[in-house]
Short mmCIF file of C-alpha atoms and ligand atoms in Angstrom, two decimals:
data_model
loop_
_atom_site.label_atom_id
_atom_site.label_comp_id
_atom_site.label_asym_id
_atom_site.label_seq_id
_atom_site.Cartn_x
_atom_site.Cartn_y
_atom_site.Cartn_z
CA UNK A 861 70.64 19.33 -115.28
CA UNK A 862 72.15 22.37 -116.94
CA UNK A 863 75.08 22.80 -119.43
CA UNK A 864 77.85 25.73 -119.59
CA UNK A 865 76.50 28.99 -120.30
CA UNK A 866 80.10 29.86 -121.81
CA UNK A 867 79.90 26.63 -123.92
CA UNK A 868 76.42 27.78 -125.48
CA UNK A 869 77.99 30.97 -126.39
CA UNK A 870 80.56 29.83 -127.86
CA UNK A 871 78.75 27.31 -129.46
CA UNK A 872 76.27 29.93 -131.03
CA UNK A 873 79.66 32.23 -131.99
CA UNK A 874 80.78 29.34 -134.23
CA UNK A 875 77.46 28.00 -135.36
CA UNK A 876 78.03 29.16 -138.56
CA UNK A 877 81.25 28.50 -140.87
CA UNK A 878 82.71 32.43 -141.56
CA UNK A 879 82.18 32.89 -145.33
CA UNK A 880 85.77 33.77 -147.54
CA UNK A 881 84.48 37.34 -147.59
CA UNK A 882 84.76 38.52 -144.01
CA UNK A 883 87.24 35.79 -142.66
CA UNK A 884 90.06 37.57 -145.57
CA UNK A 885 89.04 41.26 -144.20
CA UNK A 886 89.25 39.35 -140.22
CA UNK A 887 92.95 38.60 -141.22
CA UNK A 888 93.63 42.06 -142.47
CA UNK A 889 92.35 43.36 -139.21
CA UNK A 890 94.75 41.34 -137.08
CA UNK A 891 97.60 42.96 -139.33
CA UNK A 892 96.25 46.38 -138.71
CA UNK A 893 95.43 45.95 -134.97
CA UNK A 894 91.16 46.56 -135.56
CA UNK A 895 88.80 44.90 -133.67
CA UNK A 896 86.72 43.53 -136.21
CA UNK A 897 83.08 41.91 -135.31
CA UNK A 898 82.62 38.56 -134.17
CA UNK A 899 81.15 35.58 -136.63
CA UNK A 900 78.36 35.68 -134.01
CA UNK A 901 77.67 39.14 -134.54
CA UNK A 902 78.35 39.35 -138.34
CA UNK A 903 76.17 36.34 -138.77
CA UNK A 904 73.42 38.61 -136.63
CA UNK A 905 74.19 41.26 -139.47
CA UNK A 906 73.92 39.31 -142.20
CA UNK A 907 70.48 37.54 -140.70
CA UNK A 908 68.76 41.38 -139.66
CA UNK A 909 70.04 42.74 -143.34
CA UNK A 910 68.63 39.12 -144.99
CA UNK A 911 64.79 39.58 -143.06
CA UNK A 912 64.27 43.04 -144.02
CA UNK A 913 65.68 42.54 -147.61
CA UNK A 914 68.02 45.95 -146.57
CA UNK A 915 68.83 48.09 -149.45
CA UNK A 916 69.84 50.75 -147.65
CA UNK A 917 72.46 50.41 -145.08
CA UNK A 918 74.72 52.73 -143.10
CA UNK A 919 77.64 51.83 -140.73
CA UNK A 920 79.83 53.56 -138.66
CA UNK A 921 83.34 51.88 -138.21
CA UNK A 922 84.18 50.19 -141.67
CA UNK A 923 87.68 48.90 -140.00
CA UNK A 924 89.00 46.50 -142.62
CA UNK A 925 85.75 45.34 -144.14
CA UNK A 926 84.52 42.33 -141.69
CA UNK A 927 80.93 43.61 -140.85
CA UNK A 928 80.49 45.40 -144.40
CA UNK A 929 81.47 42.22 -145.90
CA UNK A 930 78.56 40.56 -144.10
CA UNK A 931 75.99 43.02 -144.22
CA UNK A 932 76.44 43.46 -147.71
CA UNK A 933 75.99 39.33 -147.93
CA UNK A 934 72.36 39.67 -146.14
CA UNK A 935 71.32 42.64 -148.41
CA UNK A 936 69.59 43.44 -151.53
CA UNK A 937 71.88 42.50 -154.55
CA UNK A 938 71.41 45.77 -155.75
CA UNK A 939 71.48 47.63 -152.25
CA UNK A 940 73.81 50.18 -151.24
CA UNK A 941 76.13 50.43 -147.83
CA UNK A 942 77.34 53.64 -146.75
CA UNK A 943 80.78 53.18 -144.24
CA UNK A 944 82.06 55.40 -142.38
CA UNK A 945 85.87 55.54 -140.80
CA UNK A 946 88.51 58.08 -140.33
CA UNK A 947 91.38 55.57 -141.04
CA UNK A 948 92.04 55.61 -145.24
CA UNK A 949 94.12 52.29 -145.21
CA UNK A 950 91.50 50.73 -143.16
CA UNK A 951 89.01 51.28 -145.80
CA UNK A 952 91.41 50.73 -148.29
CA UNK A 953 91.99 46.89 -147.17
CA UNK A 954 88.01 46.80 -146.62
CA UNK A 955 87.51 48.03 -150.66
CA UNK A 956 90.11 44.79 -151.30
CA UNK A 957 88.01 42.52 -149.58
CA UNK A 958 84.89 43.80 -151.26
CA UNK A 959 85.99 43.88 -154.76
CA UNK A 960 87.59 40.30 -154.50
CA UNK A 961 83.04 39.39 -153.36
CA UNK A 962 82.68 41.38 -156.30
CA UNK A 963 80.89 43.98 -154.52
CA UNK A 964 80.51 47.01 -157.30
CA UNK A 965 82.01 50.25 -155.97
CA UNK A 966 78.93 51.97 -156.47
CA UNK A 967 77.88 49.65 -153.81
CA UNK A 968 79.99 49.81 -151.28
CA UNK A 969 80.41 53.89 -150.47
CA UNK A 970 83.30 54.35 -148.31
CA UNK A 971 83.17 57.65 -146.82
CA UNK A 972 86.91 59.00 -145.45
CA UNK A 973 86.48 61.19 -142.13
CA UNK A 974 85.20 61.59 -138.63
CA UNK A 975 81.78 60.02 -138.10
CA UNK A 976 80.42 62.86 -136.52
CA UNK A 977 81.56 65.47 -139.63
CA UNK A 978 79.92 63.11 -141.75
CA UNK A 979 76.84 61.67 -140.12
CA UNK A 980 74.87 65.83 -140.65
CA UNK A 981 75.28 65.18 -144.30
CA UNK A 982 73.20 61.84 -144.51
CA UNK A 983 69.50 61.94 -145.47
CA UNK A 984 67.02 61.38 -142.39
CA UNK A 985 64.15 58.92 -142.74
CA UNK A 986 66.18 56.46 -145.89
CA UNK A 987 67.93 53.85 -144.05
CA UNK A 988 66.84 50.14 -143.37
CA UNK A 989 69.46 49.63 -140.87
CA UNK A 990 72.55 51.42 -139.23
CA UNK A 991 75.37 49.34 -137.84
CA UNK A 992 77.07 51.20 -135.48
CA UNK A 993 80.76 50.18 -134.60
CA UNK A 994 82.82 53.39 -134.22
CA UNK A 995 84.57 55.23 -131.46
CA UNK A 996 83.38 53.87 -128.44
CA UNK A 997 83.78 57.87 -126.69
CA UNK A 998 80.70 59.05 -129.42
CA UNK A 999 78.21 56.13 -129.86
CA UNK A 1000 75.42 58.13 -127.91
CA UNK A 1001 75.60 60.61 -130.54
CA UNK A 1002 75.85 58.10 -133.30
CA UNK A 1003 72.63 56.81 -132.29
CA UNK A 1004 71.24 59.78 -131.95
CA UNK A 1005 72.10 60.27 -136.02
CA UNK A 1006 71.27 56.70 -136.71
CA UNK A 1007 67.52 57.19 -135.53
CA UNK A 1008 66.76 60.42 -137.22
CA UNK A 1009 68.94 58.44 -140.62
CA UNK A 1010 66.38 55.15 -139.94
CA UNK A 1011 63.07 54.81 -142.18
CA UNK A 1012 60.19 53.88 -140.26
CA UNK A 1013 60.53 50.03 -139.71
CA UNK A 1014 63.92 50.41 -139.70
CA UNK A 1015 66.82 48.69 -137.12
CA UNK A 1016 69.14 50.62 -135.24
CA UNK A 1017 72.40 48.11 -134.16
CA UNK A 1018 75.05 48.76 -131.38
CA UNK A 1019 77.98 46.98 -131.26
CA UNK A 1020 79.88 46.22 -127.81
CA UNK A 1021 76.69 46.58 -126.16
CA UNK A 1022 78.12 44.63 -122.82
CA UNK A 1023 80.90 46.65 -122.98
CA UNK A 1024 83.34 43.73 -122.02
CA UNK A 1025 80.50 42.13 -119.38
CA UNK A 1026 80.84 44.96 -117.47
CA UNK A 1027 77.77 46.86 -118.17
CA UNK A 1028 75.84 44.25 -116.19
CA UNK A 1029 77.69 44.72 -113.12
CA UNK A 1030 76.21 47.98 -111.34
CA UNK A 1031 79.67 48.04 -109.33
CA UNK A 1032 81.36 48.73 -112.43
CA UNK A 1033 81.70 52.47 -112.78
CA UNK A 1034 84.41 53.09 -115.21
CA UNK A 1035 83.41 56.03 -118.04
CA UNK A 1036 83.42 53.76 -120.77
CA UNK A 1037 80.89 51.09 -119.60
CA UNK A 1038 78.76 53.82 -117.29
CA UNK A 1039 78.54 55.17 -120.94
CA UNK A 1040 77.35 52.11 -122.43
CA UNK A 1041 75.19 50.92 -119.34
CA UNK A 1042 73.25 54.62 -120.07
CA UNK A 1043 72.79 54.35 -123.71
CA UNK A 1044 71.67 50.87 -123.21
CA UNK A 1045 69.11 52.30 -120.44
CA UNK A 1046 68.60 55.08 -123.33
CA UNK A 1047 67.50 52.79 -125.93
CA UNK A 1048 65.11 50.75 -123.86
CA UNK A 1049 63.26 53.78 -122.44
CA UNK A 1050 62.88 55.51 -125.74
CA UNK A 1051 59.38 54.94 -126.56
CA UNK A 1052 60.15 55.35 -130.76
CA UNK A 1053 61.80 52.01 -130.38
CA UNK A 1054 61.29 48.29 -129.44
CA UNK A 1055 64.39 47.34 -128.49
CA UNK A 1056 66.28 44.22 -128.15
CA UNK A 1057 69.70 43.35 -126.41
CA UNK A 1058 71.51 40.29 -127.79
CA UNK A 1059 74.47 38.21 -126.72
CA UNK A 1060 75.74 37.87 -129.33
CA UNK A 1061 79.98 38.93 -130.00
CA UNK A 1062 80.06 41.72 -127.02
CA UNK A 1063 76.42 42.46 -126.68
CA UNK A 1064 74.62 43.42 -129.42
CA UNK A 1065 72.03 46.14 -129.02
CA UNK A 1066 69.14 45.53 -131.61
CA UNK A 1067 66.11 47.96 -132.02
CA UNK A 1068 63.34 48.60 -134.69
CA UNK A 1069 62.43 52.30 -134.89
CA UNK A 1070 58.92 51.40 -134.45
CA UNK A 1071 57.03 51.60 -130.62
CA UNK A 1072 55.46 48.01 -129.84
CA UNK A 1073 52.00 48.07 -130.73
CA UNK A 1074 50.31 47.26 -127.50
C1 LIG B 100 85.79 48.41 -133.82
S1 LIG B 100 86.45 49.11 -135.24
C2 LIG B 100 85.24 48.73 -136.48
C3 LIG B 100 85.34 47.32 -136.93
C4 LIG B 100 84.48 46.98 -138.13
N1 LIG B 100 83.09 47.25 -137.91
C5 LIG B 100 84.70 45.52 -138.47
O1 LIG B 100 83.86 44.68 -138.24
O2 LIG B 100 85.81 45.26 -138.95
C6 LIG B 100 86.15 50.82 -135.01
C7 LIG B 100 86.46 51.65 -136.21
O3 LIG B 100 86.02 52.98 -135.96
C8 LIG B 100 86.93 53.85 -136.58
N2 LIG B 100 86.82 55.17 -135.92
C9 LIG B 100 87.31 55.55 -134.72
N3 LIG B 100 86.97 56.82 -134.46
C10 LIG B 100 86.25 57.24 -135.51
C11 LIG B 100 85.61 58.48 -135.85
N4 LIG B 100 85.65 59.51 -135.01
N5 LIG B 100 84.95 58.57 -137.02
C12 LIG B 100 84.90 57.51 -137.87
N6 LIG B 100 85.49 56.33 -137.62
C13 LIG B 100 86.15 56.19 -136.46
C14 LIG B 100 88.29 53.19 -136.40
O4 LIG B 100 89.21 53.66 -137.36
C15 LIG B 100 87.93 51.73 -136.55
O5 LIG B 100 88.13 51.29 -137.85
#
């Protein structure tokens, strides 16, 4: 006998109650039209930022604050995430949410401008973990950043992974999931990482910048 595969995923997207934190920045991104992450996924975020006690974390996308708001709940106390987004009232709303979790500016940095003008200027070899969430059209080169940016040990995330349940379906040759379907391919084969791809929200790829031992 077998349940509803649908069901279960549903059931693990609303296995946990959304803290005040990222459900307030969720309602800002209705009113501004972002796609913010799922509770599945920002529960993911707050988990992989929790088990490596992450103090420092980079992300590309901060939209209105939803998965900042949860990474920043898995973190250090006194660890530091570094957002990127080219929209200013985006991370406006997002610096709302975070001050009302009393997240200190010094914190929370919210870098203004286009992730790929910005990424260069970020050490190599500091990060715990790098969320990336930006514009769908540049995540190969994001993740080509986010593992040079990624300490040893480190865990490189990609949102959208699935790209809509698409990338699973070889028939399926539109740019945007062929895109995703290579970078997936990308990850796996890249023998600096032990990857991982999750479920979770719409696919979440998951890799530790570390080759598997044996
Ligand atoms: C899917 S949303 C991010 C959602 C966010 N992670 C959350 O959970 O609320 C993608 C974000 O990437 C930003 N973005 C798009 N193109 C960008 C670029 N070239 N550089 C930096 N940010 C960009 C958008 O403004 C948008 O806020």
């Amino acid at each position: 006998m077998t349940g509803d595969k649908t069901l279960s995923w549903a059931f693990t997207e609303s296995y946990i109650p959304e803290p005040e934190g990222p459900a307030r920045a969720r309602v800002l991104a209705e009113e501004f039209g972002v796609s913010p992450v799922t509770i599945g996924v920002g529960a993911t975020l707050r988990a992989l930022a929790a088990a490596t006690a992450a103090h420092s974390v980079a992300e590309i996308g901060t939209g209105t604050g939803t998965s900042a708001a949860w990474l920043l709940s898995g973190m250090d106390a006194d660890g530091v995430l570094t957002s990127i987004d080219v929209e200013p009232e985006y991370q406006a709303a997002a610096r709302e949410v975070l001050t009302a979790m009393k997240v200190k500016p010094a914190q929370a940095r919210l870098i203004g401008g286009r992730a790929l003008d910005v990424l260069p200027r970020l050490a190599g070899g500091a990060y715990d973990l790098v969320f990336v969430d930006g514009d769908p059209e540049e995540t190969p080169e994001y993740v080509t950043h986010a593992i040079r940016m990624l300490r040893p040990g480190g865990i490189l995330i990609v949102a959208n992974a699935l790209w809509h349940d698409l990338v699973p379906e070889p028939a399926r040759r539109d740019e945007d999931t062929v895109r995703m379907r290579e970078l997936v391919r990308s990850v796996r084969n890249d023998d600096r990482l032990t990857p991982v791809l999750l479920g979770a929200g719409d696919g979440l790829l998951v890799a530790i910048n570390r080759p598997p031992t044996r």
